[in-house]
CSV table of C-alpha atoms in Angstrom, one decimal:
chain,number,residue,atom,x,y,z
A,1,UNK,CA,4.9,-11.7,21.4
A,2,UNK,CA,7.7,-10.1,21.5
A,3,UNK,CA,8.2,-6.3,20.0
A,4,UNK,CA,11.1,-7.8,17.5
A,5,UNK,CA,8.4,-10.5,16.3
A,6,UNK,CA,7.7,-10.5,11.9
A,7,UNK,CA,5.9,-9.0,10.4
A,8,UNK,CA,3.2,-10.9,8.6
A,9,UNK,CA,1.2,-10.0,5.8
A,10,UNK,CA,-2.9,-9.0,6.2
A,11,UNK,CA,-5.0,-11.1,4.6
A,12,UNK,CA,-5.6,-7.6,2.3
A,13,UNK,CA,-1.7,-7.1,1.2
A,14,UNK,CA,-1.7,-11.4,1.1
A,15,UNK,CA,-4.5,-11.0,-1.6
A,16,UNK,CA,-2.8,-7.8,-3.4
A,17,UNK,CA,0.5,-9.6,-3.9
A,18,UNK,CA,-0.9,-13.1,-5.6
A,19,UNK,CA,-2.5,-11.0,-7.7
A,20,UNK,CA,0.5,-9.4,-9.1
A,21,UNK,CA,2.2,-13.2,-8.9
A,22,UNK,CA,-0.7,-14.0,-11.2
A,23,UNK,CA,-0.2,-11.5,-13.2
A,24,UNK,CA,3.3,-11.6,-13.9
A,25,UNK,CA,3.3,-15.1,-14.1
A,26,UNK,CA,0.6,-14.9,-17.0
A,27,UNK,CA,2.8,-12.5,-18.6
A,28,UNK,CA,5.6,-14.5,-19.2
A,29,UNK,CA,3.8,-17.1,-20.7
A,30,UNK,CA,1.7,-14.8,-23.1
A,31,UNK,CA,5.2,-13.7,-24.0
A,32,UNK,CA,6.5,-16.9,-24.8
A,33,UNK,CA,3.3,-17.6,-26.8
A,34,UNK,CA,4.1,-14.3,-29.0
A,35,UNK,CA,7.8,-15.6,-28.8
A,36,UNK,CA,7.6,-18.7,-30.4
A,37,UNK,CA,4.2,-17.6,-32.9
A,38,UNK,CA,5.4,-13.6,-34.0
A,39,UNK,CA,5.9,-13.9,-37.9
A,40,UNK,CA,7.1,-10.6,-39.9
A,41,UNK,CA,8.1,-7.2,-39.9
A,42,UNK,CA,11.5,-6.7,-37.1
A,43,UNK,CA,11.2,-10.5,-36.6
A,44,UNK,CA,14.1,-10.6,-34.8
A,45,UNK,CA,14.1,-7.3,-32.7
A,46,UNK,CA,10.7,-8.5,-30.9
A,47,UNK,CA,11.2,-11.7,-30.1
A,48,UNK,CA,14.6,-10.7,-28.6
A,49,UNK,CA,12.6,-7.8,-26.8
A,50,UNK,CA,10.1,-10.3,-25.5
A,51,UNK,CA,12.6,-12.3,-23.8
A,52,UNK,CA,13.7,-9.3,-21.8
A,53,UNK,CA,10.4,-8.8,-21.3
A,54,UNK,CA,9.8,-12.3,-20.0
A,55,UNK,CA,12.6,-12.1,-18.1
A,56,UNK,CA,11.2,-9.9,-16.0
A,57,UNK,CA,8.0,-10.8,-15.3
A,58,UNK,CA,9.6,-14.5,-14.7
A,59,UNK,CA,12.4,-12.8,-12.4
A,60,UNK,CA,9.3,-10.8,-10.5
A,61,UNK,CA,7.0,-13.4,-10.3
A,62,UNK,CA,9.5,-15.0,-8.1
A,63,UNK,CA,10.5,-12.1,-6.2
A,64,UNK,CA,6.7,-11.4,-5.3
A,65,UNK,CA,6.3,-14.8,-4.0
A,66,UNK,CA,9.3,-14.9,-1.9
A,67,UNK,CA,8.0,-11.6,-0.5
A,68,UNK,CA,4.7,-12.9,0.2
A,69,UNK,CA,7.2,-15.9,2.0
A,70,UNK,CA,8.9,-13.0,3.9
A,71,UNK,CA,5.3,-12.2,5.8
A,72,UNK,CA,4.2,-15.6,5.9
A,73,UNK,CA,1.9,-15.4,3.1
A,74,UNK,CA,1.0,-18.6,0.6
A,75,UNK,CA,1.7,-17.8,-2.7
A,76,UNK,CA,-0.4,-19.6,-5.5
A,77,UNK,CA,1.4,-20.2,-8.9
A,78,UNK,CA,-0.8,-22.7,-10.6
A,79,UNK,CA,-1.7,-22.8,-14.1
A,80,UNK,CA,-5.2,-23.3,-13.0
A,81,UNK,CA,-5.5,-19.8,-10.4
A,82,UNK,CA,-3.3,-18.4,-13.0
A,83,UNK,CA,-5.9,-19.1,-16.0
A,84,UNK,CA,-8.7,-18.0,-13.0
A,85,UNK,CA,-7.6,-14.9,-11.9
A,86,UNK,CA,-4.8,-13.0,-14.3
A,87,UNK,CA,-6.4,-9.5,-15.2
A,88,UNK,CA,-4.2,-9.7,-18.9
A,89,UNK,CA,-6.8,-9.8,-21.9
A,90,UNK,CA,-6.7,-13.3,-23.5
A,91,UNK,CA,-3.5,-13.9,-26.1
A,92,UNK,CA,-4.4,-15.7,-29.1
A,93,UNK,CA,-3.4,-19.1,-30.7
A,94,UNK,CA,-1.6,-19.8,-33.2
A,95,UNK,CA,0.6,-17.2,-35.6
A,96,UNK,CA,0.5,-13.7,-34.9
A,97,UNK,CA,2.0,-10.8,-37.0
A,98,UNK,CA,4.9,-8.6,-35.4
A,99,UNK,CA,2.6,-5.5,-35.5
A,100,UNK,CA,-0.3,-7.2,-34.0
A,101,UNK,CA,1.7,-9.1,-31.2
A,102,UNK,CA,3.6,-5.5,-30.1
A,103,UNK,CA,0.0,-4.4,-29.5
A,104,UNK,CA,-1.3,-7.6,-27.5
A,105,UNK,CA,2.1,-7.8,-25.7
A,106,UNK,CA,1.9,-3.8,-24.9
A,107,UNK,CA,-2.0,-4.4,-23.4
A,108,UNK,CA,-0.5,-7.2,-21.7
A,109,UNK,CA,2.2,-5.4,-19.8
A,110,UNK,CA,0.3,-2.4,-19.1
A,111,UNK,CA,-2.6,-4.6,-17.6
A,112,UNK,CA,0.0,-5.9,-15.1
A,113,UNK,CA,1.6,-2.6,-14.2
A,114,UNK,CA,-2.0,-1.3,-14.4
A,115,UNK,CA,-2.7,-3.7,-11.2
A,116,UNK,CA,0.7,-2.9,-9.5
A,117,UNK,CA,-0.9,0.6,-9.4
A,118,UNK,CA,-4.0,-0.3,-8.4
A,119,UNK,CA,-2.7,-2.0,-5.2
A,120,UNK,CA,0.1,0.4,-4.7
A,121,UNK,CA,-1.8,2.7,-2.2
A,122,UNK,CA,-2.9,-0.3,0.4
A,123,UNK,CA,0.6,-2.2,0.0
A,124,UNK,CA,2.3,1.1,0.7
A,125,UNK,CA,0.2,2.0,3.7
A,126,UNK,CA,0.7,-1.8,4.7
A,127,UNK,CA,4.1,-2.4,4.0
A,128,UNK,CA,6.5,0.5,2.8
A,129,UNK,CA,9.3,-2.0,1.9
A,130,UNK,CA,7.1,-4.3,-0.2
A,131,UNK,CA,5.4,-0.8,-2.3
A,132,UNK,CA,9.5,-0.1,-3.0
A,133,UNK,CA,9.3,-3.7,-4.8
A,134,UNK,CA,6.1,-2.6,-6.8
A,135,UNK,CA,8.3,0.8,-8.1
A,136,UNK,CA,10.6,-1.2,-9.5
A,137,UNK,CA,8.7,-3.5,-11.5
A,138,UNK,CA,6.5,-1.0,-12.9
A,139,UNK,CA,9.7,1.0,-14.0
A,140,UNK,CA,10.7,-2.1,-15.7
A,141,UNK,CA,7.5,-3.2,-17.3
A,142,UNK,CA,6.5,0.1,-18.1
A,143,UNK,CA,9.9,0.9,-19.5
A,144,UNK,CA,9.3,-2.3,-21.9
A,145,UNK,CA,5.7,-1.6,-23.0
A,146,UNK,CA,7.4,1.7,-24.4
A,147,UNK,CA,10.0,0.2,-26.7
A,148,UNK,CA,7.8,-2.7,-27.6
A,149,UNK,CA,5.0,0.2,-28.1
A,150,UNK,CA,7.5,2.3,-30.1
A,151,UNK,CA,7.0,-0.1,-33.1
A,152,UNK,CA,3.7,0.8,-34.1
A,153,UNK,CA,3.5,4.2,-33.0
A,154,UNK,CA,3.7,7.2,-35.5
A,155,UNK,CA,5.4,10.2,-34.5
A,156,UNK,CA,2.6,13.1,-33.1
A,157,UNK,CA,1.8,15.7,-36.3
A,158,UNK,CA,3.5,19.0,-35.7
């Protein structure tokens, strides 16, 4: 081939970026789920926050997969790998309370940015311009999980 020919993903960095896909789209629909079901306390203020927040993971999923495109990678979106291989902790049925949703939503965001950071290294060392993606979604998420966070969080004794 020629020395201008793509780039194309490892089967490694193919693997490290459906996880993230999985994860992100697992997060928005765990925030949708506390969206629709929160009940209490700043009502209003978290289920606007969770749209943001579901905004983003919506707006990366789809910037992940298209990525994965990019190097001729497959990206897998269905509920069924989704429900297989997300690493977010389970959400619950039902009604949930505004304090115990910012908790749940708050593990849930960190477990995704906690996997961007675990396959940061290898997709850096594989592909510098995809890592540059990761940055950015981890300053977003991680950004969220601290005003979602802030709700239930006391200030530190002096």
């Amino acid at each position: 081939m020629a020395d201008n020919a793509p780039f194309k993903a490892s089967h490694e960095l193919a693997e490290n970026l459906q996880s993230v896909v999985t994860d992100l789209i697992d997060l928005s629909l765990v925030g949708k789920q506390a969206h629709w079901n929160i009940l209490g306390t700043n009502f209003r203020d978290l289920h606007l926050n969770l749209d943001e927040v579901i905004d983003i993971a919506r707006e990366g999923a789809d910037d992940f997969a298209e990525r994965m495109r990019v190097l001729y990678a497959v990206p897998d979106g269905r509920a069924v790998v989704v429900a297989k291989e997300s690493s977010l902790p389970a959400f619950p049925e039902g009604e949930i309370s505004t304090h115990d949703a910012v908790d749940r939503i708050t593990d849930a965001i960190y477990a995704a940015t906690g996997t961007m950071r675990k396959i940061h290294d290898a997709v850096d060392a594989a592909d510098p311009t995809t890592a540059d993606i990761l940055h950015e979604y981890t300053q977003k998420l991680e950004q969220q999980a601290w005003f979602i966070s802030a709700e239930n969080r006391k200030p530190a004794a002096k």
